[in-house]
């Protein structure tokens, strides 16, 4: 299955990363405020997993943009 | 909430072992810390950073600004620096929280054990240790954390086993077994504070010296200093403090 090209733009990906991070933060806050086994375990497993995905998407966008920028600069100088 | 205070102190018949007798509601200057507390300073810091990050993220999602250099820098902090720091602080706070007696007591099957450990009248091994400054709020963890360099990790793995057991079993079913250790109690946990073969040690200790060294018996064995928790788990018992 191929994703539509517009979904892989920087802005849509950053929105997905933002939503993932918000969900992750919500789990973390739940775990801290309601310190019982289930919230703590969910916060430190599911919550952090979602957060890592969000951060990874953000880093992917940053690296891709940097490569594009550096590539266009190199093309301009040659 | 009941505040326990030290009212009197007397020496036990065994040399070198002091017993503290506690009663609720009377003070003589030494009081135990409250059992239930809110988030620690680390937890509050994590909540603050999470709040800042959430505000910045919601602002980005709401306004949908163009990706200028300034916005990219803000996103760098909102999506990476702040949440990562919050997660590190939050994890440390959570790991500390899981050591608290209150955390263990949140599973109702532990209520009778914690009640005994907190009892002013109880002379059980658990209660005697729970009154000590070094154990008190971390009393369960103090005696049940595994020994050794990787003890913290293996303790958490064992804890996950207990959590799975708790949520996948109907503990109120009549005749259900009580909570139990999955492996024999490791005497090295006792030996990290006590020296049973010290000069002038009781004869019983010296007689069992080889067995203690070989870890084939524990201090908490019946007939020695055990049982550590002389209470019975009753399925369907009234829940106190559990959520």
Coordinates of C-alpha atoms in Angstrom, one line a residue:
Chain A
X1 CA 0.0 0.0 0.0
X2 CA 1.4 3.4 -0.9
X3 CA 0.5 6.5 1.1
X4 CA -0.7 9.6 -0.7
X5 CA 2.2 12.0 -1.3
X6 CA 0.4 14.8 0.4
X7 CA 0.3 12.9 3.7
X8 CA 4.1 12.7 3.8
X9 CA 4.6 16.5 3.7
X10 CA 6.2 18.2 6.6
X11 CA 3.1 19.8 7.9
X12 CA 0.9 16.6 8.1
X13 CA 3.7 14.6 9.6
X14 CA 4.3 17.3 12.3
X15 CA 0.6 17.3 13.1
X16 CA 0.7 13.5 13.6
X17 CA 3.8 13.9 15.8
X18 CA 2.1 16.6 17.8
X19 CA -1.0 14.5 18.4
X20 CA 1.1 11.5 19.3
X21 CA 3.1 13.6 21.8
X22 CA -0.1 15.1 23.3
X23 CA -1.5 11.5 23.9
X24 CA 1.8 10.4 25.4
X25 CA 1.9 13.4 27.7
X26 CA -1.7 12.7 28.8
X27 CA -0.7 9.1 29.7
X28 CA 2.3 10.4 31.6
X29 CA 0.2 12.9 33.6
X30 CA -2.3 10.2 34.4
X31 CA 0.5 8.0 35.7
X32 CA 1.9 10.7 38.0
X33 CA -1.4 12.0 39.3
X34 CA -3.0 8.6 39.8
X35 CA -0.1 6.6 41.1
X36 CA -1.6 3.1 40.9
X37 CA -0.2 0.0 39.2
X38 CA -2.2 0.2 35.9
X39 CA -1.8 3.9 35.2
X40 CA 2.0 3.8 36.0
X41 CA 2.5 0.7 33.8
X42 CA 0.5 2.1 31.0
X43 CA 2.2 5.5 31.2
X44 CA 5.7 3.9 31.2
X45 CA 4.9 1.5 28.3
X46 CA 2.1 2.5 26.0
X47 CA 2.5 6.2 26.7
X48 CA 6.2 6.3 26.2
X49 CA 5.9 4.1 23.1
X50 CA 3.5 6.7 21.5
X51 CA 5.8 9.5 22.6
X52 CA 8.9 7.8 21.0
X53 CA 6.9 7.4 17.7
X54 CA 6.0 11.1 17.9
X55 CA 9.6 12.2 18.5
X56 CA 10.8 9.8 15.7
X57 CA 8.4 11.4 13.2
X58 CA 9.6 14.9 14.2
X59 CA 13.2 13.8 13.8
X60 CA 12.4 12.3 10.4
X61 CA 10.9 15.6 9.3
X62 CA 13.9 17.5 10.6
X63 CA 16.5 15.3 8.9
X64 CA 14.6 15.2 5.6
X65 CA 14.3 19.0 5.6
X66 CA 18.0 19.4 6.4
X67 CA 19.0 17.0 3.6
X68 CA 16.7 18.9 1.1
X69 CA 18.1 22.2 2.2
X70 CA 21.7 21.1 2.1
X71 CA 21.1 19.4 -1.3
X72 CA 19.6 22.5 -2.8
X73 CA 22.5 24.6 -1.5
X74 CA 25.0 22.2 -3.0
X75 CA 23.2 22.2 -6.4
X76 CA 23.2 26.0 -6.3
X77 CA 27.0 26.2 -5.8
X78 CA 27.9 23.7 -8.5
Chain B
X1 CA -5.3 9.5 57.8
X2 CA -3.8 8.2 61.0
X3 CA -0.4 9.6 62.1
X4 CA 1.6 7.1 64.1
X5 CA 3.9 8.4 66.7
X6 CA 6.6 6.8 68.8
X7 CA 5.4 6.7 72.5
X8 CA 7.8 4.4 74.2
X9 CA 10.9 2.4 73.6
X10 CA 12.1 -0.7 75.3
X11 CA 14.8 -3.2 74.7
X12 CA 13.7 -6.6 73.4
X13 CA 14.9 -9.7 75.2
X14 CA 17.2 -10.3 72.3
X15 CA 20.4 -8.3 72.7
X16 CA 21.0 -5.6 70.2
X17 CA 17.4 -5.5 69.0
X18 CA 15.4 -2.5 70.0
X19 CA 11.6 -2.6 69.6
X20 CA 9.6 0.6 69.1
X21 CA 6.1 0.5 70.4
X22 CA 3.9 2.8 68.5
X23 CA 0.4 4.2 69.1
X24 CA -1.8 6.4 67.0
X25 CA -2.7 9.9 68.0
X26 CA -0.1 10.5 70.8
X27 CA 3.1 12.5 70.2
X28 CA 6.3 12.7 72.0
X29 CA 8.2 14.5 69.3
X30 CA 8.9 11.6 66.9
X31 CA 6.3 11.1 64.2
X32 CA 6.2 8.8 61.2
X33 CA 5.8 10.5 57.8
X34 CA 2.3 10.4 56.4
X35 CA 1.7 7.3 54.3
X36 CA -0.2 9.0 51.4
X37 CA 1.4 11.9 49.6
X38 CA 1.0 13.8 46.4
X39 CA 3.6 13.9 43.6
X40 CA 7.1 14.6 44.7
X41 CA 9.2 17.5 43.5
X42 CA 10.3 15.4 40.5
X43 CA 6.7 14.6 39.7
X44 CA 5.7 18.3 39.9
X45 CA 8.6 19.3 37.6
X46 CA 7.5 16.6 35.1
X47 CA 3.9 17.9 35.2
X48 CA 5.1 21.4 34.7
X49 CA 7.3 20.5 31.7
X50 CA 4.5 18.4 30.3
X51 CA 2.1 21.3 30.6
X52 CA 4.5 23.7 28.8
X53 CA 5.0 21.2 26.0
X54 CA 1.2 20.6 25.7
X55 CA 0.5 24.4 25.5
X56 CA 3.1 24.8 22.7
X57 CA 1.8 21.8 20.8
X58 CA -1.9 22.8 21.1
X59 CA -0.9 26.3 19.9
X60 CA 0.8 24.8 16.9
X61 CA -2.1 22.6 16.0
X62 CA -4.6 25.4 16.6
X63 CA -2.9 28.2 14.7
X64 CA -1.3 26.1 11.9
X65 CA 1.5 28.5 11.4
X66 CA 3.9 28.4 8.4
X67 CA 7.1 26.5 9.2
X68 CA 9.5 29.4 9.7
X69 CA 12.8 29.1 11.6
X70 CA 11.2 30.4 14.8
X71 CA 8.3 27.9 14.6
X72 CA 10.8 25.0 13.9
X73 CA 12.8 26.0 17.0
X74 CA 9.6 26.1 19.1
X75 CA 8.6 22.7 17.8
X76 CA 12.1 21.4 18.6
X77 CA 11.5 22.3 22.3
X78 CA 7.8 21.3 22.3
X79 CA 8.2 17.9 20.6
X80 CA 11.6 16.8 21.8
X81 CA 13.4 18.7 24.6
X82 CA 10.4 19.3 27.0
X83 CA 8.7 15.9 26.6
X84 CA 12.0 14.0 26.9
X85 CA 13.0 15.8 30.0
X86 CA 9.4 15.4 31.4
X87 CA 9.6 11.7 30.7
X88 CA 12.9 11.3 32.4
X89 CA 11.7 13.1 35.5
X90 CA 8.3 11.3 35.4
X91 CA 9.9 7.9 35.1
X92 CA 12.2 8.6 38.1
X93 CA 9.2 9.8 40.0
X94 CA 7.2 6.7 39.0
X95 CA 10.0 4.3 39.9
X96 CA 10.2 5.9 43.4
X97 CA 6.4 5.8 43.7
X98 CA 6.3 2.1 43.1
X99 CA 8.5 1.6 46.2
X100 CA 5.9 3.2 48.5
X101 CA 3.8 1.1 50.9
X102 CA 0.7 3.1 49.7
X103 CA 1.4 1.9 46.1
X104 CA 1.5 -1.8 47.3
X105 CA -1.7 -1.2 49.4
X106 CA -3.6 0.0 46.3
X107 CA -4.1 -3.6 45.4
X108 CA -6.8 -4.7 47.9
X109 CA -5.2 -8.2 48.4
X110 CA -2.4 -6.5 50.2
X111 CA -4.6 -4.6 52.7
X112 CA -4.3 -7.1 55.5
X113 CA -0.5 -7.3 55.1
X114 CA -0.1 -3.6 55.1
X115 CA -2.5 -3.2 58.1
X116 CA -0.4 -5.6 60.1
X117 CA 2.8 -3.8 59.1
X118 CA 1.3 -0.5 60.2
X119 CA -0.3 -1.8 63.3
X120 CA 0.9 -0.2 66.6
X121 CA 0.3 -3.4 68.5
X122 CA 1.8 -5.9 66.0
X123 CA 5.1 -7.5 66.9
X124 CA 5.4 -9.3 63.5
X125 CA 8.7 -9.1 61.6
X126 CA 7.0 -6.9 59.0
X127 CA 5.7 -4.4 61.6
X128 CA 8.9 -4.3 63.5
X129 CA 10.8 -3.4 60.3
X130 CA 8.1 -1.0 59.0
X131 CA 8.5 1.2 62.1
X132 CA 12.2 1.8 61.4
X133 CA 13.2 5.1 59.8
X134 CA 15.1 3.3 57.1
X135 CA 12.0 1.3 56.0
X136 CA 8.8 3.2 56.9
X137 CA 7.3 4.5 53.7
X138 CA 9.3 2.0 51.5
X139 CA 8.8 -0.9 54.0
X140 CA 7.4 -3.4 51.4
X141 CA 10.2 -2.6 48.9
X142 CA 12.9 -2.6 51.6
X143 CA 12.4 -6.3 52.4
X144 CA 11.1 -7.5 49.0
X145 CA 13.5 -5.9 46.6
X146 CA 15.9 -8.4 45.1
X147 CA 19.5 -8.4 46.2
X148 CA 22.5 -7.5 44.0
X149 CA 23.4 -5.0 41.3
X150 CA 20.5 -6.0 39.0
X151 CA 18.1 -6.3 42.0
X152 CA 16.1 -3.2 41.0
X153 CA 15.5 -4.6 37.5
X154 CA 14.6 -8.1 38.6
X155 CA 12.3 -6.7 41.3
X156 CA 10.4 -4.8 38.7
X157 CA 10.1 -7.8 36.5
X158 CA 8.8 -9.8 39.5
X159 CA 6.4 -6.9 40.2
X160 CA 5.0 -7.1 36.7
X161 CA 4.3 -10.8 37.3
X162 CA 2.3 -9.9 40.5
X163 CA 0.4 -7.2 38.6
X164 CA -0.5 -9.7 35.8
X165 CA -1.6 -12.1 38.5
X166 CA -3.7 -9.5 40.2
X167 CA -5.6 -8.3 37.1
X168 CA -6.1 -11.8 35.5
X169 CA -7.5 -13.5 38.6
X170 CA -10.7 -13.1 40.6
X171 CA -9.2 -12.7 44.0
X172 CA -12.6 -12.5 45.6
X173 CA -13.5 -16.0 44.6
X174 CA -14.0 -18.1 47.7
X175 CA -11.0 -20.3 48.4
X176 CA -8.7 -18.3 46.3
X177 CA -5.1 -18.6 47.4
X178 CA -3.4 -15.6 49.0
X179 CA -0.7 -13.5 47.3
X180 CA 2.7 -15.3 47.5
X181 CA 6.3 -15.0 46.5
X182 CA 7.2 -16.8 43.3
X183 CA 10.6 -17.9 44.7
X184 CA 11.9 -18.6 48.2
X185 CA 12.8 -15.5 50.2
X186 CA 16.5 -14.6 49.7
X187 CA 18.2 -14.5 53.1
X188 CA 20.8 -12.1 51.6
X189 CA 18.2 -9.3 52.0
X190 CA 18.2 -9.8 55.7
X191 CA 22.0 -10.2 55.8
X192 CA 22.5 -6.9 54.2
X193 CA 21.6 -5.3 57.6
X194 CA 21.9 -8.2 60.1
X195 CA 24.9 -10.3 60.9
X196 CA 23.6 -13.5 62.4
X197 CA 27.1 -14.9 63.0
X198 CA 28.5 -11.8 64.7
X199 CA 30.7 -12.3 67.8
X200 CA 28.4 -13.3 70.7
X201 CA 25.7 -14.4 68.3
X202 CA 22.9 -16.7 69.8
X203 CA 23.6 -20.4 69.8
X204 CA 20.7 -21.0 67.3
X205 CA 22.5 -18.8 64.8
X206 CA 25.8 -20.6 65.2
X207 CA 24.1 -24.0 64.9
X208 CA 22.5 -23.0 61.6
X209 CA 25.5 -21.0 60.4
X210 CA 26.2 -23.3 57.5
X211 CA 22.6 -23.4 56.4
X212 CA 22.4 -19.6 56.6
X213 CA 25.7 -19.3 54.6
X214 CA 24.3 -21.8 52.0
X215 CA 21.0 -19.8 51.9
X216 CA 19.0 -23.0 52.5
X217 CA 17.1 -21.3 55.4
X218 CA 16.0 -17.8 55.9
X219 CA 15.7 -15.6 59.0
X220 CA 12.0 -15.3 58.2
X221 CA 11.4 -19.1 58.4
X222 CA 8.8 -20.4 60.8
X223 CA 10.4 -21.3 64.1
X224 CA 13.2 -18.8 63.5
X225 CA 12.0 -15.2 63.3
X226 CA 9.0 -15.8 61.1
X227 CA 6.4 -15.9 59.9
X228 CA 7.0 -12.3 58.7
X229 CA 3.3 -11.6 58.0
X230 CA 1.2 -13.6 60.5
X231 CA -2.0 -12.7 58.7
X232 CA -4.3 -14.6 56.4
X233 CA -5.6 -13.4 53.1
X234 CA -9.4 -13.8 53.0
X235 CA -11.0 -13.7 49.6
X236 CA -13.7 -11.0 49.4
X237 CA -12.4 -9.2 52.4
X238 CA -13.5 -5.6 52.8
X239 CA -11.3 -3.2 50.8
X240 CA -9.5 -0.4 52.6
X241 CA -7.5 2.2 50.8
X242 CA -7.6 0.3 47.5
X243 CA -8.7 2.0 44.4

